[in-house]
XYZ file of C-alpha atoms in Angstrom:
705
model
C -14.065 -59.136 25.502
C -10.297 -59.374 26.007
C -9.045 -55.780 25.566
C -5.617 -57.000 24.419
C -6.914 -59.398 21.793
C -5.513 -58.678 18.323
C -2.818 -56.247 19.517
C 0.870 -56.617 18.758
C 3.463 -56.354 21.514
C 4.050 -52.596 21.169
C 0.325 -51.839 20.965
C -0.394 -53.960 24.048
C 2.373 -52.176 25.952
C 0.888 -48.795 24.989
C -2.559 -49.916 26.129
C -1.459 -51.211 29.519
C 1.355 -48.742 30.279
C 1.490 -47.572 33.890
C 0.286 -44.161 34.982
C 2.274 -41.067 34.106
C 3.175 -39.319 30.851
C 3.136 -41.531 27.753
C 4.221 -40.677 24.214
C 3.058 -43.090 21.510
C 4.962 -42.502 18.274
C 2.659 -44.150 15.772
C 4.057 -44.645 12.275
C 1.815 -44.565 9.213
C -0.578 -47.517 9.088
C 0.521 -48.794 12.509
C -2.953 -48.924 14.082
C -2.845 -45.795 16.249
C -6.628 -45.360 16.413
C -7.010 -49.000 17.462
C -4.335 -48.561 20.137
C -5.854 -45.353 21.496
C -9.341 -46.871 21.596
C -8.135 -49.999 23.378
C -6.230 -47.876 25.906
C -9.417 -45.995 26.818
C -11.291 -49.314 27.062
C -8.527 -50.636 29.328
C -8.844 -47.595 31.615
C -12.615 -48.062 31.882
C -12.783 -51.848 32.268
C -9.537 -52.814 33.939
C -8.717 -49.711 36.008
C -12.343 -48.774 36.770
C -11.915 -45.176 35.595
C -15.233 -43.384 35.116
C -15.811 -42.226 31.512
C -16.435 -38.712 32.851
C -12.856 -38.693 34.180
C -11.359 -39.282 30.733
C -10.668 -36.423 28.326
C -10.038 -37.750 24.794
C -9.341 -35.175 22.114
C -9.342 -35.752 18.360
C -9.012 -33.300 15.483
C -12.232 -34.024 13.604
C -15.779 -34.885 14.572
C -15.545 -37.845 12.216
C -12.529 -39.228 14.106
C -14.304 -38.693 17.447
C -17.395 -40.556 16.221
C -15.302 -43.418 14.854
C -13.437 -43.746 18.142
C -16.646 -43.564 20.190
C -18.282 -46.278 18.027
C -15.236 -48.544 18.328
C -15.064 -48.020 22.060
C -18.725 -48.843 22.548
C -18.311 -52.123 20.661
C -15.296 -52.970 22.823
C -16.967 -52.264 26.134
C -20.738 -52.423 25.805
C -21.733 -53.213 22.260
C -22.057 -56.943 22.555
C -24.938 -56.652 25.007
C -26.578 -53.477 23.712
C -27.170 -54.172 20.072
C -24.606 -51.647 18.965
C -26.567 -48.488 19.744
C -24.260 -45.769 21.109
C -25.968 -43.485 23.669
C -25.673 -39.797 22.999
C -24.018 -39.117 26.366
C -21.475 -41.948 26.111
C -17.901 -40.730 26.734
C -19.052 -37.143 27.252
C -15.564 -35.666 27.127
C -14.524 -37.206 23.828
C -14.420 -34.709 20.944
C -12.489 -32.015 19.134
C -10.566 -29.214 20.818
C -13.231 -26.725 19.741
C -16.074 -28.928 20.976
C -14.423 -29.448 24.363
C -13.714 -25.720 24.702
C -17.348 -24.826 23.991
C -18.439 -27.025 26.911
C -15.823 -25.605 29.283
C -16.783 -22.038 28.404
C -20.527 -22.687 28.651
C -19.994 -23.924 32.187
C -17.324 -21.555 33.510
C -16.755 -18.784 30.972
C -18.634 -16.240 33.072
C -15.585 -16.124 35.358
C -13.800 -14.197 32.585
C -16.914 -12.350 31.360
C -17.794 -14.822 28.614
C -21.602 -15.206 28.796
C -22.885 -18.783 28.946
C -25.240 -18.077 26.018
C -22.531 -16.825 23.631
C -23.074 -17.387 19.924
C -20.408 -18.876 17.679
C -19.326 -17.047 14.512
C -18.215 -19.114 11.531
C -15.908 -17.757 8.839
C -18.752 -16.092 6.929
C -19.949 -14.373 10.092
C -16.440 -13.222 10.904
C -15.915 -11.681 7.486
C -19.268 -9.910 7.729
C -18.245 -8.358 11.063
C -14.848 -7.423 9.616
C -16.615 -5.611 6.764
C -18.711 -3.693 9.291
C -15.591 -2.817 11.270
C -13.833 -1.602 8.128
C -16.821 0.554 7.230
C -16.803 2.113 10.703
C -13.097 2.875 10.312
C -13.487 4.257 6.791
C -11.277 1.535 5.268
C -12.422 0.502 1.793
C -12.855 -3.231 1.126
C -11.553 -2.631 -2.398
C -8.120 -1.689 -1.055
C -8.057 -4.288 1.705
C -9.819 -7.619 1.292
C -11.906 -8.757 4.282
C -10.770 -12.314 3.638
C -7.118 -11.269 3.940
C -7.890 -9.426 7.176
C -9.713 -12.484 8.508
C -6.700 -14.683 7.728
C -4.331 -12.285 9.489
C -6.550 -12.067 12.588
C -6.942 -15.848 12.686
C -3.179 -16.374 12.449
C -2.643 -13.889 15.284
C -5.203 -15.616 17.479
C -3.680 -19.048 16.780
C -0.402 -17.652 18.113
C -2.296 -16.113 21.057
C -1.512 -12.554 19.932
C -4.186 -10.095 20.995
C -5.023 -6.767 19.280
C -2.754 -4.668 21.515
C 0.262 -6.900 20.977
C -0.492 -7.127 17.262
C -0.690 -3.339 17.025
C 2.623 -2.888 18.855
C 4.470 -5.062 16.303
C 2.705 -3.798 13.146
C 5.432 -2.304 10.963
C 3.893 -2.284 7.479
C 0.763 -0.556 6.112
C -1.133 -3.852 5.754
C -0.349 -4.869 9.343
C -1.182 -1.389 10.645
C -4.588 -1.437 8.940
C -5.258 -4.973 10.196
C -4.326 -3.822 13.720
C -7.001 -1.091 13.610
C -9.595 -3.506 12.241
C -8.604 -6.181 14.777
C -9.283 -3.712 17.629
C -12.656 -2.691 16.215
C -13.581 -6.276 15.341
C -12.934 -7.432 18.917
C -14.982 -4.535 20.300
C -17.949 -5.362 18.057
C -17.638 -9.111 18.677
C -17.735 -8.669 22.453
C -20.737 -6.368 22.200
C -22.502 -9.063 20.189
C -21.602 -11.618 22.906
C -20.102 -13.863 20.256
C -16.965 -15.980 19.893
C -15.323 -16.996 16.628
C -13.680 -20.424 16.318
C -10.262 -19.086 17.301
C -11.787 -17.425 20.375
C -13.033 -20.795 21.606
C -9.403 -21.802 22.102
C -8.118 -18.397 23.211
C -10.772 -17.817 25.831
C -10.274 -21.314 27.203
C -6.550 -20.593 27.541
C -7.405 -17.358 29.362
C -9.930 -19.094 31.625
C -7.534 -21.836 32.695
C -4.627 -19.435 33.120
C -6.348 -16.653 35.020
C -8.763 -18.543 37.268
C -6.789 -21.100 39.329
C -9.819 -22.565 41.090
C -11.480 -23.400 37.768
C -8.246 -24.844 36.389
C -7.921 -27.033 39.485
C -11.577 -28.092 39.188
C -11.003 -29.475 35.692
C -7.669 -30.993 36.646
C -9.508 -32.977 39.364
C -12.177 -33.942 36.837
C -9.823 -35.193 34.131
C -7.757 -37.938 35.729
C -6.626 -39.205 32.328
C -6.006 -37.119 29.221
C -5.471 -38.589 25.747
C -4.664 -36.457 22.710
C -4.715 -37.818 19.150
C -2.637 -36.287 16.303
C -0.518 -34.377 18.797
C 1.874 -33.273 16.043
C -0.936 -31.075 14.663
C -1.555 -29.030 17.816
C -1.052 -25.264 17.669
C 0.125 -22.881 20.380
C -3.309 -22.394 21.978
C -4.144 -26.124 21.959
C -0.757 -26.868 23.499
C -1.458 -24.410 26.336
C -4.884 -25.942 26.992
C -3.396 -29.423 27.283
C -0.622 -28.223 29.627
C -3.160 -26.413 31.818
C -5.409 -29.461 32.246
C -2.707 -31.947 33.251
C -2.799 -32.529 37.024
C -0.067 -33.573 39.451
C -0.375 -37.237 38.429
C 0.549 -36.311 34.846
C -1.607 -39.051 33.352
C -1.340 -37.682 29.850
C -1.023 -39.860 26.768
C -0.352 -38.262 23.387
C -0.390 -40.126 20.099
C 1.082 -38.845 16.888
C 3.708 -38.991 14.194
C 5.977 -36.034 13.562
C 6.749 -37.576 10.162
C 3.165 -36.781 9.143
C 3.039 -33.162 10.324
C 1.913 -31.218 7.223
C -0.207 -28.356 8.549
C 2.256 -25.664 9.669
C 0.463 -23.252 7.291
C -2.569 -23.337 9.589
C -0.615 -22.974 12.830
C 0.331 -26.564 13.702
C 3.705 -26.939 15.417
C 5.203 -30.431 15.147
C 7.822 -29.445 17.731
C 5.121 -29.937 20.379
C 5.529 -33.687 19.927
C 9.323 -33.449 19.628
C 9.407 -31.573 22.964
C 7.053 -33.902 24.853
C 9.852 -35.570 26.813
C 11.211 -32.133 27.752
C 7.775 -31.001 28.911
C 7.160 -34.217 30.867
C 10.460 -35.588 32.180
C 10.500 -39.339 32.646
C 7.834 -39.900 30.000
C 7.528 -43.427 28.649
C 8.013 -43.518 24.853
C 6.510 -46.392 22.855
C 6.996 -46.691 19.104
C 4.406 -48.371 16.907
C 6.574 -49.462 13.991
C 4.735 -52.446 12.516
C 2.830 -51.257 9.473
C -0.393 -53.027 8.491
C -1.056 -51.078 5.299
C 1.800 -51.020 2.816
C 4.241 -53.460 1.245
C 7.899 -53.585 2.210
C 8.925 -51.871 -1.048
C 6.635 -48.899 -0.417
C 7.786 -48.556 3.202
C 11.472 -48.738 2.208
C 11.063 -45.935 -0.354
C 9.023 -43.749 2.041
C 11.505 -44.356 4.875
C 14.376 -43.390 2.590
C 12.654 -40.072 1.800
C 11.816 -39.065 5.378
C 15.266 -40.068 6.640
C 16.663 -37.002 4.836
C 14.845 -34.699 7.317
C 16.963 -33.469 10.214
C 14.162 -32.504 12.626
C 12.414 -35.802 13.345
C 12.085 -38.669 15.738
C 13.724 -41.994 14.913
C 11.509 -44.888 13.819
C 11.895 -47.894 11.540
C 8.658 -49.067 9.969
C 8.370 -52.700 8.922
C 5.723 -55.084 7.640
C 5.093 -58.802 7.772
C 3.384 -58.701 4.361
C 6.486 -59.088 2.161
C 8.205 -56.764 -0.325
C 5.485 -56.654 -2.977
C 5.727 -54.761 -6.283
C 8.638 -52.287 -6.566
C 7.762 -48.586 -6.439
C 7.729 -47.374 -10.053
C 8.928 -44.036 -11.419
C 7.568 -42.994 -14.817
C 9.256 -40.221 -16.790
C 6.823 -38.852 -19.376
C 7.041 -36.426 -22.276
C 4.721 -33.729 -20.918
C 1.701 -33.197 -18.660
C -0.694 -34.607 -21.272
C 1.251 -37.846 -21.669
C 1.501 -38.031 -17.880
C -2.287 -37.819 -17.543
C -3.052 -40.203 -20.418
C -0.521 -42.746 -19.103
C -2.153 -42.723 -15.671
C -5.649 -42.958 -17.192
C -4.550 -45.753 -19.550
C -2.982 -47.851 -16.788
C -6.146 -47.492 -14.710
C -8.584 -48.183 -17.582
C -6.614 -51.268 -18.675
C -6.725 -52.756 -15.185
C -10.437 -52.017 -14.919
C -11.188 -53.386 -18.413
C -9.579 -56.775 -17.732
C -11.307 -57.028 -14.365
C -8.082 -56.902 -12.369
C -9.191 -53.940 -10.262
C -12.188 -51.678 -9.713
C -11.966 -47.884 -10.248
C -12.274 -47.159 -6.511
C -9.033 -49.057 -5.847
C -7.072 -46.199 -7.442
C -6.146 -42.759 -6.151
C -4.285 -40.029 -8.012
C -2.603 -37.467 -5.751
C -1.123 -34.086 -6.682
C 0.469 -31.111 -4.946
C -1.940 -28.395 -6.130
C -5.571 -28.429 -7.235
C -4.636 -26.871 -10.574
C -3.000 -30.153 -11.641
C -6.345 -31.915 -11.733
C -7.548 -30.528 -15.058
C -5.319 -32.633 -17.352
C -6.025 -35.704 -15.245
C -9.777 -35.078 -15.393
C -9.648 -34.686 -19.156
C -7.669 -37.896 -19.608
C -9.984 -39.919 -17.355
C -13.047 -38.588 -19.198
C -11.462 -39.504 -22.531
C -10.710 -42.990 -21.212
C -14.282 -43.235 -19.851
C -13.027 -43.882 -16.329
C -15.354 -42.541 -13.603
C -13.711 -40.276 -11.024
C -14.525 -37.978 -8.134
C -12.573 -35.242 -6.404
C -12.139 -35.285 -2.640
C -11.906 -31.983 -0.794
C -12.678 -29.885 -3.846
C -14.733 -29.533 -6.991
C -14.050 -30.512 -10.566
C -11.833 -28.131 -12.485
C -14.500 -26.628 -14.738
C -16.880 -26.250 -11.791
C -14.513 -24.064 -9.762
C -15.765 -20.531 -9.235
C -12.781 -18.731 -10.736
C -12.826 -20.966 -13.809
C -16.568 -20.399 -14.296
C -16.051 -16.635 -13.862
C -13.429 -16.444 -16.610
C -15.464 -18.684 -18.907
C -18.465 -16.392 -18.372
C -16.384 -13.449 -19.625
C -15.399 -15.478 -22.693
C -19.006 -16.494 -23.358
C -20.126 -12.858 -23.353
C -17.389 -12.008 -25.858
C -18.420 -14.937 -28.064
C -22.169 -14.403 -27.675
C -23.004 -10.848 -26.487
C -26.648 -11.804 -25.964
C -25.779 -14.266 -23.175
C -27.576 -12.607 -20.227
C -26.831 -15.474 -17.783
C -23.077 -15.253 -18.281
C -23.187 -11.471 -18.093
C -25.180 -11.590 -14.847
C -22.408 -13.713 -13.350
C -19.615 -11.249 -14.151
C -21.403 -7.888 -14.047
C -20.037 -7.203 -10.558
C -16.985 -9.494 -10.551
C -14.594 -8.019 -9.640
C -16.699 -5.689 -7.487
C -17.408 -2.545 -9.461
C -20.547 -1.108 -7.837
C -23.227 -2.921 -9.835
C -25.652 -4.338 -7.278
C -28.581 -6.715 -7.966
C -31.125 -3.895 -8.429
C -28.832 -1.981 -10.834
C -28.216 -5.162 -12.807
C -31.941 -5.870 -13.067
C -32.697 -2.310 -14.246
C -29.899 -2.495 -16.820
C -31.085 -5.834 -18.237
C -34.667 -4.598 -18.419
C -33.562 -1.520 -20.366
C -31.195 -3.581 -22.560
C -34.015 -5.933 -23.543
C -36.412 -3.065 -24.274
C -33.773 -1.284 -26.343
C -33.222 -4.482 -28.382
C -29.449 -4.302 -27.954
C -26.959 -7.039 -27.211
C -25.140 -6.830 -23.879
C -21.932 -5.211 -25.136
C -23.756 -2.665 -27.306
C -26.024 -1.794 -24.380
C -23.035 -1.335 -22.062
C -21.445 1.160 -24.437
C -24.732 3.118 -24.596
C -25.667 2.780 -20.925
C -25.860 6.578 -20.494
C -29.210 6.362 -22.294
C -30.639 4.018 -19.661
C -33.130 5.242 -17.062
C -33.166 4.399 -13.376
C -29.441 3.799 -12.893
C -27.212 5.729 -10.488
C -24.249 7.650 -11.920
C -21.931 5.175 -10.150
C -23.598 2.157 -11.764
C -23.605 3.823 -15.205
C -19.922 4.640 -14.917
C -19.052 1.066 -13.891
C -21.105 -0.503 -16.671
C -19.764 1.945 -19.299
C -16.159 1.140 -18.378
C -16.879 -2.585 -18.516
C -18.522 -2.107 -21.905
C -15.446 -0.351 -23.323
C -13.257 -3.279 -22.244
C -15.606 -5.950 -23.595
C -16.111 -4.084 -26.870
C -12.354 -3.963 -27.403
C -11.999 -7.694 -26.777
C -15.031 -8.608 -28.869
C -13.174 -7.055 -31.804
C -10.206 -9.307 -31.021
C -12.519 -12.329 -31.127
C -13.783 -11.241 -34.566
C -10.176 -10.949 -35.726
C -9.606 -14.597 -34.765
C -7.274 -14.084 -31.789
C -6.405 -17.276 -29.931
C -8.393 -17.925 -26.740
C -5.359 -18.206 -24.444
C -4.220 -14.697 -25.327
C -7.759 -13.345 -24.941
C -8.060 -14.785 -21.430
C -4.633 -13.568 -20.377
C -5.277 -10.002 -21.550
C -8.896 -9.765 -20.392
C -8.332 -10.871 -16.789
C -5.598 -8.263 -16.591
C -7.802 -5.561 -18.093
C -10.696 -6.149 -15.655
C -8.414 -6.681 -12.621
C -9.517 -10.250 -12.030
C -6.187 -11.521 -10.713
C -6.066 -8.724 -8.134
C -9.580 -9.753 -7.165
C -8.366 -13.308 -6.545
C -5.349 -12.161 -4.515
C -7.323 -11.620 -1.325
C -4.678 -12.883 1.086
C -6.498 -16.108 1.895
C -4.742 -19.500 1.896
C -6.762 -20.457 -1.186
C -5.744 -17.419 -3.252
C -2.683 -19.148 -4.663
C -4.740 -22.187 -5.674
C -7.271 -19.986 -7.469
C -4.552 -18.190 -9.392
C -2.973 -21.493 -10.394
C -6.378 -22.695 -11.633
C -6.615 -19.666 -13.920
C -3.099 -20.369 -15.186
C -4.151 -23.945 -15.922
C -7.186 -22.660 -17.821
C -4.912 -20.448 -19.941
C -2.663 -23.441 -20.573
C -5.649 -25.558 -21.586
C -6.862 -22.823 -23.947
C -3.535 -22.888 -25.800
C -4.593 -26.175 -27.369
C -7.385 -24.434 -29.285
C -6.958 -22.134 -32.254
C -10.304 -20.374 -31.830
C -12.644 -19.386 -29.016
C -15.633 -21.360 -30.305
C -13.886 -24.736 -30.016
C -12.465 -23.870 -26.620
C -15.869 -22.889 -25.186
C -17.499 -25.962 -26.700
C -14.960 -28.255 -25.077
C -15.244 -26.451 -21.725
C -19.029 -26.872 -21.843
C -18.716 -30.587 -22.588
C -16.200 -31.016 -19.769
C -18.322 -29.166 -17.234
C -21.520 -30.991 -18.180
C -20.046 -34.497 -18.143
C -21.720 -36.741 -15.609
C -20.018 -37.108 -12.285
C -20.688 -40.745 -11.505
C -20.417 -40.504 -7.746
C -22.790 -43.433 -7.135
C -20.627 -45.992 -8.903
C -17.046 -47.009 -7.983
C -14.724 -44.267 -9.151
C -11.102 -43.175 -9.112
C -10.251 -40.734 -6.329
C -8.502 -37.485 -7.260
C -7.193 -35.291 -4.453
C -4.357 -33.147 -3.190
C -1.675 -34.721 -1.046
C -2.927 -32.751 1.959
C -6.442 -34.145 1.544
C -5.101 -37.714 1.417
C -3.879 -37.803 5.020
C -5.578 -40.570 6.969
C -6.739 -42.431 3.836
C -5.414 -45.503 2.028
C -5.832 -47.163 -1.381
C -4.559 -50.335 -3.067
C -2.932 -48.321 -5.886
C -1.663 -44.738 -5.651
C -0.276 -42.448 -8.355
C 1.532 -39.269 -7.299
C 1.687 -36.930 -10.305
C 3.982 -33.968 -10.911
C 7.121 -35.180 -9.117
C 9.172 -32.242 -10.358
C 11.186 -29.444 -8.769
C 9.005 -26.357 -8.339
C 5.855 -28.459 -8.279
C 6.684 -31.025 -5.613
C 8.524 -29.812 -3.672
C 6.593 -26.575 -4.190
C 8.462 -23.544 -5.517
C 7.911 -21.646 -2.251
C 10.783 -23.646 -0.675
C 13.190 -21.356 -2.528
C 12.004 -18.401 -0.454
C 10.972 -20.148 2.774
C 14.102 -22.207 3.373
C 14.894 -25.554 5.043
C 11.832 -25.780 7.311
C 9.478 -25.539 4.316
C 11.480 -28.192 2.456
C 11.241 -30.536 5.438
C 7.463 -30.085 5.531
C 7.275 -30.823 1.789
C 9.291 -33.983 2.426
C 6.869 -34.985 5.187
C 4.030 -34.397 2.723
C 5.761 -36.709 0.248
C 6.036 -39.356 2.958
C 2.317 -39.003 3.734
C 1.411 -39.404 0.049
C 3.615 -42.468 -0.429
C 2.265 -44.238 2.637
C -1.320 -43.986 1.376
C -0.504 -46.883 -0.995
C -1.160 -50.466 0.100
C 0.003 -52.550 -2.855
C 1.285 -50.367 -5.700
C 2.859 -46.903 -5.806
C 3.547 -45.036 -9.056
C 5.407 -41.730 -9.207
C 5.240 -39.675 -12.409
C 7.179 -36.676 -13.673
C 7.135 -34.857 -16.998
C 10.125 -33.603 -18.961
C 8.035 -30.615 -20.019
C 5.006 -28.989 -18.433
C 2.715 -26.143 -19.462
C 2.437 -23.748 -16.505
C 1.175 -20.192 -16.323
C 0.660 -20.313 -20.066
C 4.327 -21.088 -20.731
C 6.067 -24.381 -21.423
C 8.690 -25.080 -18.832
C 11.279 -27.745 -18.222
C 11.542 -28.842 -14.619
C 14.118 -31.181 -13.180
C 12.810 -34.379 -11.559
C 11.902 -33.934 -7.903
C 14.762 -34.327 -5.428
C 12.455 -36.678 -3.536
C 12.907 -39.264 -6.305
C 16.651 -39.230 -5.732
C 16.017 -39.459 -1.972
C 14.411 -42.860 -2.567
C 17.695 -44.279 -3.826
C 17.659 -47.925 -4.852
C 14.248 -48.539 -3.275
C 12.458 -47.721 -6.555
C 12.318 -48.979 -10.125
C 12.742 -46.483 -12.970
C 10.710 -47.203 -16.084
C 12.281 -46.502 -19.468
C 13.180 -42.823 -19.506
C 12.251 -40.478 -22.328
C 15.063 -38.685 -24.119
C 15.822 -35.228 -22.759
C 14.637 -32.231 -24.781
C 17.257 -31.174 -27.289
C 15.172 -28.744 -29.291
C 12.275 -26.340 -28.896
C 8.966 -28.040 -28.295
C 7.286 -26.630 -31.402
C 10.103 -27.843 -33.662
C 8.731 -31.330 -33.233
C 5.699 -30.347 -35.270
C 7.187 -28.340 -38.155
C 6.171 -29.842 -41.507
C 4.842 -32.925 -39.737
C 1.248 -32.973 -40.999
C -0.464 -32.911 -44.374
C -4.130 -32.791 -45.345
C -5.465 -36.332 -45.252
C -3.159 -37.492 -42.442
C -4.729 -39.632 -39.729
C -3.741 -38.395 -36.271
C -4.454 -39.182 -32.647
C -5.220 -36.499 -30.046
C -4.941 -37.169 -26.316
C -8.125 -35.143 -25.821
C -10.337 -36.217 -28.717
C -9.077 -39.540 -30.030
C -8.399 -40.326 -33.716
C -9.268 -38.132 -36.678
C -8.323 -36.853 -40.153
C -6.546 -33.576 -40.946
C -8.848 -31.626 -43.290
C -7.203 -28.177 -43.255
C -3.895 -26.553 -42.269
C -3.435 -22.837 -41.606
C 0.023 -22.171 -40.161
C 0.101 -23.726 -36.692
C -3.699 -24.214 -36.752
C -4.802 -27.668 -37.911
C -8.459 -28.539 -38.477
C -9.258 -32.166 -37.706
C -12.459 -34.174 -38.241
C -12.501 -36.680 -35.410
C -14.082 -40.126 -35.605
C -16.569 -39.162 -32.909
C -18.090 -36.593 -35.269
C -16.449 -33.474 -33.816
C -14.450 -31.055 -35.940
C -11.820 -29.041 -34.046
C -9.353 -26.346 -35.007
C -6.320 -26.969 -32.799
C -3.017 -25.247 -32.164
C -0.535 -27.914 -33.239
C 2.156 -26.500 -30.951
C 0.192 -27.530 -27.871
C -2.410 -30.074 -28.989
C -0.209 -33.136 -28.481
C -1.007 -34.810 -31.824
C 0.507 -38.064 -33.067
C 0.510 -39.043 -36.763
C -0.693 -42.626 -37.272
């Protein structure tokens, strides 16, 4: 097979470039994986380089497998039937996978045993808990997950326990420093490495043992690194240590798509490549094979506003295509229903299939209105890189609390929340309590308030259960008084300390808190707890049709590397996208948000729709966000749909004196129905589907027909 067949001029040049350092700046959709694969094939077939002399590093096992399969087809597949031997291209894999092999072979030189075990995140947190217990540090005051995150960040920056301790100025850092020391002691005694150690110990091995470094430099005559913009400090040091005097290193990447600084990636590694390797050849892959000219023009206009970037000009031979469309909607519900309606219409007329659409958003919490709208429109969907809104742990936890308030005999829901947040009620204590509660013929809340009468429980467990009972009893009275569900949730999670429980210092803590805020916002639609819980149950039990073609929902981060014929990016508003943290973090954070916008836009092949709402319910409050600055960055490259009038009055004023008994209305959530009762802002509606709901008219998004 001709290795250069099907390559454009720039790709062919990158494949056949002479020895020495090579930087391939590969724009979105420019065929970087194809180019990298063909370059390796060229080295093997045309330059007679042994596969064992080639180190090829990717960032995921999936990417490594894809590259290995492609390479086999290029070089051997035609005569072998396509079967890829297990030992083919033995030094192709992820950084962590490569490091494991190096350490297994030579780690003993730095006292790393060849039979070390590898700790995953769960293992690491378990050892951190043990270390905290040894130090007398309570896990209620300091979350093991937060400690794990801090230790991981330190290791990614190659900061050891002694250095970390020397720079610890605040109580949290000082406690982490103590735990870090103890954790490392216990880890070494266990002859184990965590994932960060795989990189750190490899750095130490190559730095401190020259003969081993030189051994691997002789072995790896050619080094190729994919997604170089995503390398962290330790990975950068490993690469630098393995490059020999010939400097046959080829890195491929796109600084415009660097979106992982929050997990240690430093896009300046790719910006500094020419400084690190003077005389490096730079080849730009600028022909895009994915998107239309209109999409590329808009995306290019956005990224051009960044100051720290390389210079590229993407182009396509596929024509301009449909203009990028901006849709200004009334609120988050209209945004979701508009997206769902446009998708369902296209599917209904046979123009497109559901799996040709993707809806992207900045935070996971935005998915709930989109999920509801797609369910209402009967459009199948699936979520990539996450779970459906009502299946998320924190959402299920809060709903379990509400279920116990509504039905105090619900033992399953109570079992879920008895020790969440942690209050000293272990499995055996819970079992003894439930056994006594059943024998005493009391509902859960009544039993909690009388738990002192129970046998077989420790004083600590009794105290914890009694205190929980007092809280639940108070809120059960509020339910009986008809308090709205949003207020109940807000007050209860504060009373039991649930938000503090979520704030564990992990990268996901913010997402979890935003999910709870979205749940509170959703609850505002309902005037009573019964209707809210009924709807939540229906939402959570709805079939997830993963086996049939379905719309893809995902965050912008999860979308990297993917592509779809039609892409919607929802929530293009200041404070949402770009995220509100830019106001504290400064210009570097804004530039990363802009790169994230570029990544999202370039996922679209044929159509790109950008939506923003004039009003949005967030954290239980209705807010009014300005359109995202990224929309203005696009300039004349986009088409604005008819804009909605700006808000001139309070949101609830729209609904004053609007409805009468007998009116036919449409709800975004439930369809059409008839108003059968009005009680202040609470309107009872009998819907055509047979459901009767009592809704808060201020938030229910009702239209009179």
